[in-house]
């Protein structure tokens, strides 16, 4: 995306429904500093926002115009002016600002690193926060490429905060990560487990106590529907599985309180990927309006 064109908004003019107190705030965090392969995630937020204009505002499952709840799109965060730690500080501040205003934050990455500061902000408001991570990867490395603030370490930083979490769609990790999982007794929802245990969603429901922050690394989805990521791993979540997950999380008490969607690496010949991301966001917000 070029700076000469205006940054897109979620649903563009169709979002202008005149709601006095809008519920949802879209925050673009086009961060791409520690990407290991592929690249292009700095263009992810603009691609998702541009694709959102092709959505029907009337949701075909929920049979409602979710947009009537009010969805505002903030200007993209000027992360290029900061080093990595500074950029993370900007993201945390932006999320905290929305929470203080009573908004439900929807953060668009960018690389997965952006979720760390978002979770830190969420946790200040919700001390018993539970994070649900959709991802092909565990992201539990202690550091990656010499930095602890990396997309490959983002859940390790969440663990460091003492925040409880569940990992869904996992099918790629290193020996160090698997050893940590075993030491701590964590039980990620690997794709093997999801295939073997049809009641996995019920199991997940039972382990969640507090309000939920949902972080969706799009490579958690199957590359058939989500090919535009840096690491399109085979055998990912289907559309039905990921929407069943977000429906479940929104239906919990207290339910979903914020979310992010990260790691889209848009490609002009794979526009359906950006559209799928936009529809997943809109569908999930629709579930949240039913809370
Ligand atoms: Mn990933």
mmCIF file of C-alpha atoms and ligand atoms in Angstrom:
data_model
loop_
_atom_site.group_PDB
_atom_site.id
_atom_site.type_symbol
_atom_site.label_atom_id
_atom_site.label_comp_id
_atom_site.label_asym_id
_atom_site.label_seq_id
_atom_site.Cartn_x
_atom_site.Cartn_y
_atom_site.Cartn_z
ATOM 1 C CA UNK A 1 0.000 0.000 0.000
ATOM 2 C CA UNK A 2 1.312 3.430 -0.887
ATOM 3 C CA UNK A 3 1.104 6.377 1.431
ATOM 4 C CA UNK A 4 -0.384 8.471 -1.382
ATOM 5 C CA UNK A 5 -3.666 6.567 -1.089
ATOM 6 C CA UNK A 6 -5.873 6.843 1.975
ATOM 7 C CA UNK A 7 -5.596 3.884 4.327
ATOM 8 C CA UNK A 8 -8.733 1.760 3.971
ATOM 9 C CA UNK A 9 -11.381 1.414 6.683
ATOM 10 C CA UNK A 10 -13.258 -1.722 7.702
ATOM 11 C CA UNK A 11 -16.402 -1.767 5.488
ATOM 12 C CA UNK A 12 -15.573 1.798 4.339
ATOM 13 C CA UNK A 13 -18.772 3.904 3.976
ATOM 14 C CA UNK A 14 -20.970 1.000 5.027
ATOM 15 C CA UNK A 15 -19.511 1.370 8.527
ATOM 16 C CA UNK A 16 -21.034 4.867 8.786
ATOM 17 C CA UNK A 17 -24.237 3.832 10.526
ATOM 18 C CA UNK A 18 -24.379 6.731 12.988
ATOM 19 C CA UNK A 19 -24.016 4.756 16.226
ATOM 20 C CA UNK A 20 -23.482 7.046 19.214
ATOM 21 C CA UNK A 21 -21.343 4.547 21.165
ATOM 22 C CA UNK A 22 -19.616 2.165 18.745
ATOM 23 C CA UNK A 23 -18.550 -1.143 20.252
ATOM 24 C CA UNK A 24 -15.590 -2.216 18.125
ATOM 25 C CA UNK A 25 -12.303 -0.443 17.311
ATOM 26 C CA UNK A 26 -10.006 -1.721 14.559
ATOM 27 C CA UNK A 27 -6.332 -0.938 15.199
ATOM 28 C CA UNK A 28 -3.784 -1.499 12.420
ATOM 29 C CA UNK A 29 -0.293 -2.497 13.553
ATOM 30 C CA UNK A 30 1.680 -3.024 10.324
ATOM 31 C CA UNK A 31 4.772 -4.380 12.091
ATOM 32 C CA UNK A 32 7.214 -6.632 10.187
ATOM 33 C CA UNK A 33 10.626 -6.676 11.870
ATOM 34 C CA UNK A 34 11.379 -10.281 12.826
ATOM 35 C CA UNK A 35 9.673 -12.242 10.033
ATOM 36 C CA UNK A 36 11.616 -15.429 9.345
ATOM 37 C CA UNK A 37 10.367 -16.461 5.899
ATOM 38 C CA UNK A 38 8.098 -14.970 3.306
ATOM 39 C CA UNK A 39 7.479 -11.443 4.519
ATOM 40 C CA UNK A 40 4.962 -8.820 3.493
ATOM 41 C CA UNK A 41 3.000 -8.837 6.746
ATOM 42 C CA UNK A 42 3.372 -5.048 6.966
ATOM 43 C CA UNK A 43 0.716 -4.939 4.219
ATOM 44 C CA UNK A 44 -1.632 -7.282 6.096
ATOM 45 C CA UNK A 45 -3.865 -4.721 7.827
ATOM 46 C CA UNK A 46 -4.498 -2.663 4.678
ATOM 47 C CA UNK A 47 -5.260 -5.821 2.656
ATOM 48 C CA UNK A 48 -7.783 -7.068 5.239
ATOM 49 C CA UNK A 49 -9.434 -3.648 5.445
ATOM 50 C CA UNK A 50 -9.591 -3.323 1.647
ATOM 51 C CA UNK A 51 -11.065 -6.833 1.322
ATOM 52 C CA UNK A 52 -13.707 -6.036 3.958
ATOM 53 C CA UNK A 53 -15.479 -3.796 1.460
ATOM 54 C CA UNK A 54 -16.507 -6.963 -0.441
ATOM 55 C CA UNK A 55 -18.327 -8.342 2.647
ATOM 56 C CA UNK A 56 -22.094 -8.458 2.836
ATOM 57 C CA UNK A 57 -22.966 -6.392 5.905
ATOM 58 C CA UNK A 58 -25.864 -8.802 6.506
ATOM 59 C CA UNK A 59 -24.245 -11.868 8.105
ATOM 60 C CA UNK A 60 -25.450 -15.040 6.417
ATOM 61 C CA UNK A 61 -25.176 -17.173 9.578
ATOM 62 C CA UNK A 62 -26.298 -14.727 12.243
ATOM 63 C CA UNK A 63 -28.928 -13.073 10.004
ATOM 64 C CA UNK A 64 -28.087 -9.617 11.339
ATOM 65 C CA UNK A 65 -26.157 -6.513 10.312
ATOM 66 C CA UNK A 66 -23.349 -6.707 12.838
ATOM 67 C CA UNK A 67 -22.135 -3.314 11.615
ATOM 68 C CA UNK A 68 -25.078 -1.725 13.437
ATOM 69 C CA UNK A 69 -23.146 -2.294 16.693
ATOM 70 C CA UNK A 70 -20.610 0.281 15.450
ATOM 71 C CA UNK A 71 -17.189 -0.548 13.989
ATOM 72 C CA UNK A 72 -14.642 2.261 13.829
ATOM 73 C CA UNK A 73 -11.259 1.975 12.110
ATOM 74 C CA UNK A 74 -8.416 3.940 13.675
ATOM 75 C CA UNK A 75 -5.584 5.377 11.541
ATOM 76 C CA UNK A 76 -2.687 2.895 11.310
ATOM 77 C CA UNK A 77 -0.145 3.148 14.132
ATOM 78 C CA UNK A 78 3.014 4.999 12.950
ATOM 79 C CA UNK A 79 5.280 2.146 14.015
ATOM 80 C CA UNK A 80 8.018 2.990 11.494
ATOM 81 C CA UNK A 81 9.096 5.850 13.729
ATOM 82 C CA UNK A 82 10.050 3.483 16.576
ATOM 83 C CA UNK A 83 12.475 0.689 17.338
ATOM 84 C CA UNK A 84 10.938 -2.685 18.137
ATOM 85 C CA UNK A 85 10.487 -2.040 21.855
ATOM 86 C CA UNK A 86 9.074 1.422 21.111
ATOM 87 C CA UNK A 87 6.653 -0.014 18.554
ATOM 88 C CA UNK A 88 5.449 -2.557 21.108
ATOM 89 C CA UNK A 89 4.916 0.311 23.555
ATOM 90 C CA UNK A 90 2.777 2.126 20.975
ATOM 91 C CA UNK A 91 0.650 -0.991 20.446
ATOM 92 C CA UNK A 92 0.123 -1.483 24.168
ATOM 93 C CA UNK A 93 -0.886 2.156 24.567
ATOM 94 C CA UNK A 94 -3.307 1.983 21.628
ATOM 95 C CA UNK A 95 -5.044 -1.123 23.011
ATOM 96 C CA UNK A 96 -5.177 0.375 26.517
ATOM 97 C CA UNK A 97 -6.755 3.534 25.087
ATOM 98 C CA UNK A 98 -9.593 1.547 23.493
ATOM 99 C CA UNK A 99 -10.178 -0.455 26.666
ATOM 100 C CA UNK A 100 -10.332 2.753 28.714
ATOM 101 C CA UNK A 101 -12.991 4.026 26.295
ATOM 102 C CA UNK A 102 -15.022 0.834 26.736
ATOM 103 C CA UNK A 103 -14.273 -0.425 23.221
ATOM 104 C CA UNK A 104 -13.642 -4.013 22.133
ATOM 105 C CA UNK A 105 -10.196 -3.848 20.452
ATOM 106 C CA UNK A 106 -9.536 -5.680 17.166
ATOM 107 C CA UNK A 107 -5.830 -5.522 16.407
ATOM 108 C CA UNK A 108 -4.596 -6.252 12.870
ATOM 109 C CA UNK A 109 -0.976 -7.358 12.291
ATOM 110 C CA UNK A 110 1.609 -7.338 11.141
ATOM 111 C CA UNK A 111 3.707 -10.086 12.550
ATOM 112 C CA UNK A 112 2.597 -12.032 15.610
ATOM 113 C CA UNK A 113 4.888 -10.005 17.880
ATOM 114 C CA UNK A 114 2.085 -7.403 18.109
ATOM 115 C CA UNK A 115 0.039 -9.735 20.332
ATOM 116 C CA UNK A 116 2.497 -9.482 23.239
ATOM 117 C CA UNK A 117 1.899 -5.814 24.051
ATOM 118 C CA UNK A 118 -1.815 -6.230 23.316
ATOM 119 C CA UNK A 119 -2.081 -9.022 25.897
ATOM 120 C CA UNK A 120 -0.117 -6.903 28.373
ATOM 121 C CA UNK A 121 -2.669 -4.092 27.983
ATOM 122 C CA UNK A 122 -5.634 -6.473 28.171
ATOM 123 C CA UNK A 123 -4.303 -8.029 31.333
ATOM 124 C CA UNK A 124 -4.085 -4.692 33.116
ATOM 125 C CA UNK A 125 -7.837 -4.387 32.710
ATOM 126 C CA UNK A 126 -8.601 -8.111 33.103
ATOM 127 C CA UNK A 127 -6.223 -9.694 35.674
ATOM 128 C CA UNK A 128 -7.778 -13.155 35.104
ATOM 129 C CA UNK A 129 -7.424 -12.936 31.317
ATOM 130 C CA UNK A 130 -7.164 -16.193 29.345
ATOM 131 C CA UNK A 131 -5.522 -16.133 25.912
ATOM 132 C CA UNK A 132 -6.654 -18.481 23.148
ATOM 133 C CA UNK A 133 -4.122 -18.686 20.330
ATOM 134 C CA UNK A 134 -4.962 -20.042 16.890
ATOM 135 C CA UNK A 135 -1.680 -20.904 15.197
ATOM 136 C CA UNK A 136 0.260 -23.595 13.352
ATOM 137 C CA UNK A 137 3.142 -22.807 15.725
ATOM 138 C CA UNK A 138 3.650 -22.862 19.470
ATOM 139 C CA UNK A 139 5.623 -19.561 19.406
ATOM 140 C CA UNK A 140 7.273 -20.606 22.676
ATOM 141 C CA UNK A 141 10.934 -20.049 21.802
ATOM 142 C CA UNK A 142 12.746 -18.111 24.514
ATOM 143 C CA UNK A 143 14.230 -15.901 21.802
ATOM 144 C CA UNK A 144 14.555 -15.963 18.041
ATOM 145 C CA UNK A 145 17.173 -14.324 15.812
ATOM 146 C CA UNK A 146 18.673 -12.821 18.958
ATOM 147 C CA UNK A 147 15.556 -11.028 20.185
ATOM 148 C CA UNK A 148 13.031 -11.996 22.873
ATOM 149 C CA UNK A 149 10.484 -9.717 21.085
ATOM 150 C CA UNK A 150 9.862 -11.993 18.127
ATOM 151 C CA UNK A 151 6.889 -13.579 16.399
ATOM 152 C CA UNK A 152 8.404 -16.980 17.316
ATOM 153 C CA UNK A 153 8.496 -16.064 21.036
ATOM 154 C CA UNK A 154 5.204 -14.254 21.485
ATOM 155 C CA UNK A 155 3.488 -16.963 23.556
ATOM 156 C CA UNK A 156 6.610 -17.376 25.687
ATOM 157 C CA UNK A 157 6.255 -13.712 26.627
ATOM 158 C CA UNK A 158 2.565 -14.291 27.399
ATOM 159 C CA UNK A 159 3.578 -17.234 29.609
ATOM 160 C CA UNK A 160 6.159 -14.997 31.311
ATOM 161 C CA UNK A 161 3.325 -12.610 32.246
ATOM 162 C CA UNK A 162 1.662 -15.476 34.107
ATOM 163 C CA UNK A 163 -1.370 -15.350 31.815
ATOM 164 C CA UNK A 164 -3.133 -18.695 31.220
ATOM 165 C CA UNK A 165 -3.506 -19.734 27.587
ATOM 166 C CA UNK A 166 -4.704 -22.425 25.193
ATOM 167 C CA UNK A 167 -3.100 -23.166 21.811
ATOM 168 C CA UNK A 168 -5.205 -24.437 18.900
ATOM 169 C CA UNK A 169 -4.251 -25.696 15.429
ATOM 170 C CA UNK A 170 -0.640 -26.521 16.339
ATOM 171 C CA UNK A 171 1.381 -28.587 13.842
ATOM 172 C CA UNK A 172 4.918 -27.160 13.734
ATOM 173 C CA UNK A 173 7.413 -26.622 16.584
ATOM 174 C CA UNK A 174 11.002 -27.245 17.633
ATOM 175 C CA UNK A 175 12.443 -29.628 20.232
ATOM 176 C CA UNK A 176 13.026 -26.810 22.759
ATOM 177 C CA UNK A 177 9.387 -25.802 22.575
ATOM 178 C CA UNK A 178 8.093 -29.357 22.941
ATOM 179 C CA UNK A 179 10.338 -29.930 25.945
ATOM 180 C CA UNK A 180 8.949 -26.803 27.605
ATOM 181 C CA UNK A 181 5.382 -27.940 26.908
ATOM 182 C CA UNK A 182 6.102 -31.274 28.587
ATOM 183 C CA UNK A 183 7.898 -29.703 31.555
ATOM 184 C CA UNK A 184 5.023 -27.329 32.235
ATOM 185 C CA UNK A 185 2.332 -29.921 31.600
ATOM 186 C CA UNK A 186 0.671 -27.812 28.908
ATOM 187 C CA UNK A 187 -1.675 -29.605 26.526
ATOM 188 C CA UNK A 188 -1.873 -27.764 23.221
ATOM 189 C CA UNK A 189 -4.687 -28.584 20.818
ATOM 190 C CA UNK A 190 -2.454 -29.965 18.100
ATOM 191 C CA UNK A 191 -4.127 -30.853 14.813
ATOM 192 C CA UNK A 192 -3.461 -34.509 15.654
ATOM 193 C CA UNK A 193 -5.429 -34.082 18.896
ATOM 194 C CA UNK A 194 -8.219 -32.155 17.147
ATOM 195 C CA UNK A 195 -8.587 -34.982 14.618
ATOM 196 C CA UNK A 196 -8.458 -37.683 17.305
ATOM 197 C CA UNK A 197 -10.716 -36.057 19.911
ATOM 198 C CA UNK A 198 -14.049 -34.855 18.486
ATOM 199 C CA UNK A 199 -14.905 -33.272 21.870
ATOM 200 C CA UNK A 200 -11.872 -30.922 21.762
ATOM 201 C CA UNK A 201 -14.037 -27.798 21.881
ATOM 202 C CA UNK A 202 -15.800 -29.080 24.982
ATOM 203 C CA UNK A 203 -12.408 -29.764 26.584
ATOM 204 C CA UNK A 204 -11.297 -26.249 25.712
ATOM 205 C CA UNK A 205 -14.471 -24.769 27.176
ATOM 206 C CA UNK A 206 -13.795 -26.481 30.500
ATOM 207 C CA UNK A 207 -10.278 -25.062 30.844
ATOM 208 C CA UNK A 208 -11.261 -21.419 30.365
ATOM 209 C CA UNK A 209 -12.244 -19.463 33.473
ATOM 210 C CA UNK A 210 -11.769 -15.749 32.856
ATOM 211 C CA UNK A 211 -12.412 -13.301 30.018
ATOM 212 C CA UNK A 212 -10.831 -14.362 26.739
ATOM 213 C CA UNK A 213 -8.456 -12.642 24.341
ATOM 214 C CA UNK A 214 -8.348 -14.436 20.994
ATOM 215 C CA UNK A 215 -5.172 -14.172 18.915
ATOM 216 C CA UNK A 216 -5.466 -15.618 15.429
ATOM 217 C CA UNK A 217 -2.270 -16.259 13.541
ATOM 218 C CA UNK A 218 -3.787 -16.942 10.138
ATOM 219 C CA UNK A 219 -1.330 -19.769 9.488
ATOM 220 C CA UNK A 220 -3.429 -21.746 11.982
ATOM 221 C CA UNK A 221 -6.014 -22.069 9.198
ATOM 222 C CA UNK A 222 -5.612 -24.576 6.424
ATOM 223 C CA UNK A 223 -3.599 -23.204 3.484
ATOM 224 C CA UNK A 224 -6.455 -24.215 1.172
ATOM 225 C CA UNK A 225 -8.445 -21.295 2.585
ATOM 226 C CA UNK A 226 -5.490 -19.261 3.896
ATOM 227 C CA UNK A 227 -2.516 -19.567 1.533
ATOM 228 C CA UNK A 228 -1.186 -16.011 2.021
ATOM 229 C CA UNK A 229 0.986 -16.481 5.089
ATOM 230 C CA UNK A 230 4.747 -16.715 5.521
ATOM 231 C CA UNK A 231 4.516 -20.385 6.506
ATOM 232 C CA UNK A 232 1.498 -22.155 4.956
ATOM 233 C CA UNK A 233 1.611 -25.451 6.864
ATOM 234 C CA UNK A 234 -0.595 -28.291 5.589
ATOM 235 C CA UNK A 235 -3.458 -29.754 7.653
ATOM 236 C CA UNK A 236 -4.806 -26.634 9.351
ATOM 237 C CA UNK A 237 -8.167 -25.605 10.782
ATOM 238 C CA UNK A 238 -11.141 -25.454 8.450
ATOM 239 C CA UNK A 239 -13.509 -22.481 8.251
ATOM 240 C CA UNK A 240 -16.085 -24.500 10.199
ATOM 241 C CA UNK A 241 -13.606 -25.345 12.938
ATOM 242 C CA UNK A 242 -12.294 -21.813 13.441
ATOM 243 C CA UNK A 243 -15.763 -20.236 13.444
ATOM 244 C CA UNK A 244 -17.000 -22.919 15.858
ATOM 245 C CA UNK A 245 -14.109 -21.892 18.101
ATOM 246 C CA UNK A 246 -14.865 -18.174 17.996
ATOM 247 C CA UNK A 247 -18.587 -18.883 18.476
ATOM 248 C CA UNK A 248 -17.799 -20.929 21.579
ATOM 249 C CA UNK A 249 -15.472 -18.287 23.039
ATOM 250 C CA UNK A 250 -18.005 -15.507 22.503
ATOM 251 C CA UNK A 251 -20.732 -17.599 24.147
ATOM 252 C CA UNK A 252 -18.736 -18.112 27.369
ATOM 253 C CA UNK A 253 -19.252 -15.964 30.447
ATOM 254 C CA UNK A 254 -17.634 -13.439 30.483
ATOM 255 C CA UNK A 255 -16.538 -14.354 26.941
ATOM 256 C CA UNK A 256 -14.424 -12.551 24.382
ATOM 257 C CA UNK A 257 -13.046 -9.141 25.366
ATOM 258 C CA UNK A 258 -10.568 -8.509 22.535
ATOM 259 C CA UNK A 259 -8.909 -10.129 19.561
ATOM 260 C CA UNK A 260 -6.187 -9.849 16.974
ATOM 261 C CA UNK A 261 -5.625 -11.269 13.498
ATOM 262 C CA UNK A 262 -1.990 -11.440 12.416
ATOM 263 C CA UNK A 263 0.503 -12.719 9.856
ATOM 264 C CA UNK A 264 -1.420 -12.158 6.646
ATOM 265 C CA UNK A 265 1.188 -11.764 3.894
ATOM 266 C CA UNK A 266 -1.087 -10.569 1.090
ATOM 267 C CA UNK A 267 -0.501 -11.529 -2.512
ATOM 268 C CA UNK A 268 -2.392 -10.064 -5.441
ATOM 269 C CA UNK A 269 -3.218 -13.489 -6.877
ATOM 270 C CA UNK A 270 -4.564 -14.774 -3.546
ATOM 271 C CA UNK A 271 -7.177 -12.159 -2.688
ATOM 272 C CA UNK A 272 -9.524 -14.724 -1.174
ATOM 273 C CA UNK A 273 -7.112 -15.023 1.752
ATOM 274 C CA UNK A 274 -7.561 -11.378 2.792
ATOM 275 C CA UNK A 275 -11.313 -11.712 2.269
ATOM 276 C CA UNK A 276 -11.421 -14.829 4.466
ATOM 277 C CA UNK A 277 -9.587 -12.915 7.212
ATOM 278 C CA UNK A 278 -12.073 -10.032 6.931
ATOM 279 C CA UNK A 279 -15.056 -12.391 7.071
ATOM 280 C CA UNK A 280 -13.615 -14.240 10.065
ATOM 281 C CA UNK A 281 -13.306 -10.925 11.916
ATOM 282 C CA UNK A 282 -16.831 -9.825 10.980
ATOM 283 C CA UNK A 283 -18.336 -13.202 11.936
ATOM 284 C CA UNK A 284 -16.519 -13.180 15.279
ATOM 285 C CA UNK A 285 -17.683 -9.652 16.066
ATOM 286 C CA UNK A 286 -21.187 -10.864 15.235
ATOM 287 C CA UNK A 287 -20.827 -13.625 17.837
ATOM 288 C CA UNK A 288 -19.594 -11.026 20.339
ATOM 289 C CA UNK A 289 -22.746 -8.929 19.830
ATOM 290 C CA UNK A 290 -24.720 -11.998 20.977
ATOM 291 C CA UNK A 291 -22.808 -12.160 24.308
HETATM 292 MN MN1 LIG B 1 2.360 -19.110 13.221
#
